Amino acid sequence: MATRVGAAPGDDLTVASRRLNAAYQQTLRYAEDVRRLYQQVQRAIYQSLLGLANALEAKDAYTRGHSERVGAWSRGVAAALGLPTGDVDMIGQAGLLHDIGKIGIPEAVLRKPGALVPEEWAVMRNHPLIGAQIVAPFDFFAGGALMIRHHHERWDGSGYPDGLTGDEIPLGARIIAVTDVYDALTSNRPYRVALSHATAIEHLTSEAGRTLDEDAVAVFVTLMQTLSTAKPDVGARSALRPSS
Ligand SMILES: [Fe+2]
């Protein structure tokens, strides 16, 4: 850099250093703005997906409240496992949206009052794939899309859509599977009345290491004990889900 006439070289260096520092600070501010905007866009997209999930709840009475509980419990299990905050958030969001693909299932199947026949089950089993496709355009939610795709996989490989086994199944999907099964068991279905909390926990424990992830089951059981200790009426289904 050219030295001004009459100015000591050190002065120029000081000025240049200040300018450089000011430019650096400005860049940091821009970066912070970009980060904030990106988060706003993510939130807006997520809100839109929630709108879609609400539309599903209007279509399928069973899903009402189910998605929120699965989301909240999955988040709780992920946090109790000590996962990083970003992973905990994504698992909670994927739990909330796990059945979003049911929006693409015909109402005749979705709302059928009786048990489904094999052909209808084949249609119903497409919902994890449809759900993953719905959220696929959002790069920031790629991990969540995988959890949605695999939430019906089973530890022993007997699940769908890909028959993955054990650790091949994304951890978030294994967690969602546990909370999803518990909520399904403790819900009234057209073909079965709701099981008690204790019976559902017994079932989860017997499936741990067989169809369900052993660690996720253990953490979930402890979480439910903690919740029922903090609020004694939580163990009762009616307290978890006000009669609908
Ligand atoms: Fe599902």
Short mmCIF file of C-alpha atoms and ligand atoms in Angstrom, two decimals:
data_model
loop_
_atom_site.label_atom_id
_atom_site.label_comp_id
_atom_site.label_asym_id
_atom_site.label_seq_id
_atom_site.Cartn_x
_atom_site.Cartn_y
_atom_site.Cartn_z
CA MET A 1 0.00 0.00 0.00
CA ALA A 2 1.31 3.50 -0.88
CA THR A 3 2.46 5.64 2.05
CA ARG A 4 0.89 9.12 2.27
CA VAL A 5 3.30 12.06 2.11
CA GLY A 6 4.06 13.17 5.65
CA ALA A 7 2.39 10.14 7.26
CA ALA A 8 4.44 7.55 9.08
CA PRO A 9 4.13 4.01 7.66
CA GLY A 10 2.80 2.83 11.04
CA ASP A 11 -0.18 5.23 10.76
CA ASP A 12 -1.18 3.76 7.41
CA LEU A 13 -0.97 0.29 8.84
CA THR A 14 -3.20 1.30 11.74
CA VAL A 15 -5.78 2.81 9.35
CA ALA A 16 -5.66 -0.24 7.11
CA SER A 17 -6.01 -2.52 10.10
CA ARG A 18 -9.06 -0.58 11.36
CA ARG A 19 -10.67 -0.74 7.91
CA LEU A 20 -10.01 -4.42 7.68
CA ASN A 21 -11.48 -4.96 11.09
CA ALA A 22 -14.57 -2.86 10.22
CA ALA A 23 -15.06 -4.89 7.03
CA TYR A 24 -14.67 -8.10 9.02
CA GLN A 25 -17.28 -6.96 11.57
CA GLN A 26 -19.63 -6.04 8.71
CA THR A 27 -19.17 -9.50 7.20
CA LEU A 28 -20.01 -11.07 10.55
CA ARG A 29 -23.19 -8.99 10.70
CA TYR A 30 -24.13 -10.11 7.17
CA ALA A 31 -23.46 -13.72 8.11
CA GLU A 32 -25.67 -13.34 11.19
CA ASP A 33 -28.45 -11.81 9.02
CA VAL A 34 -28.19 -14.69 6.54
CA ARG A 35 -28.28 -17.21 9.40
CA ARG A 36 -31.38 -15.54 10.87
CA LEU A 37 -33.11 -15.44 7.47
CA TYR A 38 -32.30 -19.11 6.88
CA GLN A 39 -33.82 -20.00 10.25
CA GLN A 40 -36.91 -17.94 9.40
CA VAL A 41 -37.29 -19.80 6.10
CA GLN A 42 -36.87 -23.13 7.91
CA ARG A 43 -39.51 -22.13 10.44
CA ALA A 44 -41.91 -21.03 7.67
CA ILE A 45 -41.48 -24.33 5.84
CA TYR A 46 -41.95 -26.25 9.06
CA GLN A 47 -45.13 -24.28 9.82
CA SER A 48 -46.44 -25.18 6.35
CA LEU A 49 -45.74 -28.85 7.05
CA LEU A 50 -47.57 -28.52 10.34
CA GLY A 51 -50.51 -27.10 8.40
CA LEU A 52 -50.43 -30.26 6.31
CA ALA A 53 -50.27 -32.40 9.45
CA ASN A 54 -53.33 -30.56 10.78
CA ALA A 55 -55.12 -31.27 7.51
CA LEU A 56 -54.33 -34.96 8.06
CA GLU A 57 -55.80 -34.78 11.57
CA ALA A 58 -59.01 -33.42 10.07
CA LYS A 59 -59.06 -36.40 7.69
CA ASP A 60 -58.11 -39.11 10.15
CA ALA A 61 -59.65 -38.96 13.63
CA TYR A 62 -57.12 -41.47 14.99
CA THR A 63 -54.19 -39.21 14.13
CA ARG A 64 -55.71 -36.42 16.23
CA GLY A 65 -53.41 -35.86 19.18
CA HIS A 66 -51.37 -38.94 18.17
CA SER A 67 -48.80 -36.96 16.18
CA GLU A 68 -48.28 -34.45 18.96
CA ARG A 69 -47.76 -37.13 21.60
CA VAL A 70 -45.37 -39.11 19.40
CA GLY A 71 -43.47 -35.89 18.63
CA ALA A 72 -43.23 -34.85 22.28
CA TRP A 73 -42.26 -38.29 23.60
CA SER A 74 -39.73 -38.88 20.80
CA ARG A 75 -38.12 -35.53 21.61
CA GLY A 76 -38.04 -36.54 25.30
CA VAL A 77 -36.37 -39.89 24.55
CA ALA A 78 -33.81 -38.25 22.23
CA ALA A 79 -32.95 -35.68 24.90
CA ALA A 80 -32.68 -38.39 27.59
CA LEU A 81 -30.27 -40.30 25.31
CA GLY A 82 -28.04 -37.20 25.40
CA LEU A 83 -28.24 -36.44 21.66
CA PRO A 84 -27.19 -32.97 20.41
CA THR A 85 -29.93 -30.29 20.45
CA GLY A 86 -30.19 -30.23 16.63
CA ASP A 87 -30.85 -33.99 16.56
CA VAL A 88 -33.37 -33.74 19.42
CA ASP A 89 -35.26 -31.02 17.50
CA MET A 90 -35.26 -32.99 14.27
CA ILE A 91 -36.45 -36.20 15.98
CA GLY A 92 -39.25 -34.25 17.67
CA GLN A 93 -40.28 -32.70 14.35
CA ALA A 94 -40.10 -36.03 12.50
CA GLY A 95 -42.20 -37.57 15.28
CA LEU A 96 -44.80 -34.88 14.78
CA LEU A 97 -44.82 -35.43 11.01
CA HIS A 98 -44.22 -39.21 10.93
CA ASP A 99 -47.67 -40.10 9.55
CA ILE A 100 -47.97 -37.12 7.19
CA GLY A 101 -47.95 -39.57 4.26
CA LYS A 102 -51.42 -40.77 5.31
CA ILE A 103 -52.68 -37.65 3.59
CA GLY A 104 -52.09 -39.61 0.37
CA ILE A 105 -54.07 -42.69 1.52
CA PRO A 106 -57.67 -42.99 0.25
CA GLU A 107 -60.25 -42.20 2.92
CA ALA A 108 -62.01 -45.52 2.28
CA VAL A 109 -58.89 -47.22 3.68
CA LEU A 110 -57.91 -44.58 6.23
CA ARG A 111 -61.35 -44.31 7.82
CA LYS A 112 -62.50 -47.89 7.40
CA PRO A 113 -64.35 -48.78 10.59
CA GLY A 114 -63.22 -52.43 10.62
CA ALA A 115 -59.90 -54.24 10.26
CA LEU A 116 -58.14 -53.81 6.92
CA VAL A 117 -57.90 -56.67 4.42
CA PRO A 118 -54.43 -57.50 2.98
CA GLU A 119 -54.94 -55.36 -0.15
CA GLU A 120 -55.88 -52.39 2.01
CA TRP A 121 -52.87 -52.94 4.25
CA ALA A 122 -50.70 -52.88 1.12
CA VAL A 123 -52.08 -49.42 0.34
CA MET A 124 -51.70 -48.24 3.94
CA ARG A 125 -48.09 -49.41 4.05
CA ASN A 126 -47.19 -46.81 1.43
CA HIS A 127 -47.62 -43.96 3.90
CA PRO A 128 -43.98 -43.83 5.12
CA LEU A 129 -42.79 -43.52 1.50
CA ILE A 130 -45.39 -40.87 0.67
CA GLY A 131 -44.46 -38.96 3.84
CA ALA A 132 -40.76 -39.02 2.98
CA GLN A 133 -41.59 -37.75 -0.53
CA ILE A 134 -43.66 -34.87 0.88
CA VAL A 135 -40.74 -33.53 2.94
CA ALA A 136 -38.03 -34.51 0.41
CA PRO A 137 -37.73 -31.03 -1.20
CA PHE A 138 -36.47 -29.55 2.08
CA ASP A 139 -32.73 -30.21 2.27
CA PHE A 140 -32.44 -29.06 5.88
CA PHE A 141 -34.91 -31.82 6.86
CA ALA A 142 -33.17 -34.68 5.00
CA GLY A 143 -32.52 -36.54 8.29
CA GLY A 144 -36.17 -36.14 9.27
CA ALA A 145 -37.27 -37.49 5.87
CA LEU A 146 -35.29 -40.68 6.56
CA MET A 147 -36.91 -41.03 9.99
CA ILE A 148 -40.36 -40.68 8.40
CA ARG A 149 -39.48 -43.24 5.72
CA HIS A 150 -38.26 -45.79 8.27
CA HIS A 151 -40.61 -45.34 11.24
CA HIS A 152 -42.26 -48.74 10.56
CA GLU A 153 -38.99 -50.66 10.27
CA ARG A 154 -38.45 -53.25 13.00
CA TRP A 155 -35.21 -54.09 14.82
CA ASP A 156 -35.39 -57.73 13.60
CA GLY A 157 -35.95 -56.72 9.96
CA SER A 158 -39.65 -57.62 9.89
CA GLY A 159 -40.79 -54.03 9.23
CA TYR A 160 -41.28 -51.95 6.10
CA PRO A 161 -40.64 -50.36 3.61
CA ASP A 162 -37.04 -51.61 3.34
CA GLY A 163 -36.77 -54.41 5.93
CA LEU A 164 -33.77 -52.71 7.59
CA THR A 165 -32.37 -54.33 10.76
CA GLY A 166 -30.84 -52.98 13.99
CA ASP A 167 -28.50 -50.03 13.59
CA GLU A 168 -29.28 -49.80 9.87
CA ILE A 169 -32.50 -48.09 10.96
CA PRO A 170 -31.92 -44.39 11.70
CA LEU A 171 -31.92 -43.83 15.48
CA GLY A 172 -34.73 -41.25 15.22
CA ALA A 173 -36.92 -43.79 13.40
CA ARG A 174 -36.23 -46.38 16.12
CA ILE A 175 -37.26 -43.89 18.80
CA ILE A 176 -40.42 -42.87 16.91
CA ALA A 177 -41.30 -46.58 16.47
CA VAL A 178 -41.32 -47.06 20.26
CA THR A 179 -43.49 -44.03 21.06
CA ASP A 180 -45.76 -44.78 18.06
CA VAL A 181 -46.38 -48.37 19.21
CA TYR A 182 -47.10 -47.24 22.78
CA ASP A 183 -49.58 -44.61 21.60
CA ALA A 184 -51.27 -47.04 19.19
CA LEU A 185 -51.68 -49.64 21.95
CA THR A 186 -53.17 -47.15 24.39
CA SER A 187 -55.61 -45.74 21.78
CA ASN A 188 -59.05 -47.07 20.99
CA ARG A 189 -59.18 -48.59 17.52
CA PRO A 190 -62.23 -49.64 15.54
CA TYR A 191 -61.20 -53.28 16.07
CA ARG A 192 -59.69 -53.09 19.59
CA VAL A 193 -60.18 -51.15 22.80
CA ALA A 194 -57.25 -49.26 24.28
CA LEU A 195 -54.84 -51.24 26.45
CA SER A 196 -53.91 -49.92 29.89
CA HIS A 197 -50.63 -48.06 30.39
CA ALA A 198 -49.19 -51.00 32.37
CA THR A 199 -50.13 -53.58 29.70
CA ALA A 200 -48.69 -51.39 26.92
CA ILE A 201 -45.41 -50.98 28.84
CA GLU A 202 -45.31 -54.77 29.35
CA HIS A 203 -45.74 -55.24 25.60
CA LEU A 204 -42.94 -52.73 24.80
CA THR A 205 -40.62 -54.48 27.25
CA SER A 206 -41.33 -57.88 25.69
CA GLU A 207 -40.57 -56.45 22.22
CA ALA A 208 -37.33 -54.72 23.32
CA GLY A 209 -34.42 -56.23 21.39
CA ARG A 210 -36.84 -58.16 19.17
CA THR A 211 -38.85 -55.70 17.07
CA LEU A 212 -37.97 -52.53 19.02
CA ASP A 213 -34.65 -50.92 19.96
CA GLU A 214 -33.83 -52.06 23.51
CA ASP A 215 -32.20 -48.76 24.56
CA ALA A 216 -35.03 -46.64 23.19
CA VAL A 217 -37.59 -48.78 25.04
CA ALA A 218 -35.64 -48.56 28.32
CA VAL A 219 -35.35 -44.76 28.05
CA PHE A 220 -39.03 -44.40 27.09
CA VAL A 221 -40.19 -46.55 30.05
CA THR A 222 -38.11 -44.42 32.42
CA LEU A 223 -39.43 -41.24 30.81
CA MET A 224 -43.03 -42.37 31.31
CA GLN A 225 -42.28 -43.23 34.94
CA THR A 226 -40.80 -39.76 35.43
CA LEU A 227 -43.84 -38.14 33.82
CA SER A 228 -46.27 -40.17 35.95
CA THR A 229 -44.27 -39.37 39.12
CA ALA A 230 -44.31 -35.68 38.29
CA LYS A 231 -48.02 -35.82 37.40
CA PRO A 232 -49.61 -38.93 38.95
CA ASP A 233 -52.60 -38.87 36.57
CA VAL A 234 -50.38 -39.03 33.46
CA GLY A 235 -50.17 -42.83 33.60
CA ALA A 236 -53.90 -42.91 32.89
CA ARG A 237 -54.74 -42.72 29.23
CA SER A 238 -57.54 -40.21 29.80
CA ALA A 239 -55.01 -37.74 31.18
CA LEU A 240 -52.71 -38.20 28.20
CA ARG A 241 -55.48 -37.71 25.74
CA PRO A 242 -58.63 -35.93 26.78
CA SER A 243 -61.59 -37.91 25.42
CA SER A 244 -62.17 -37.04 21.79
FE FE B 1 -47.14 -44.71 10.61
#
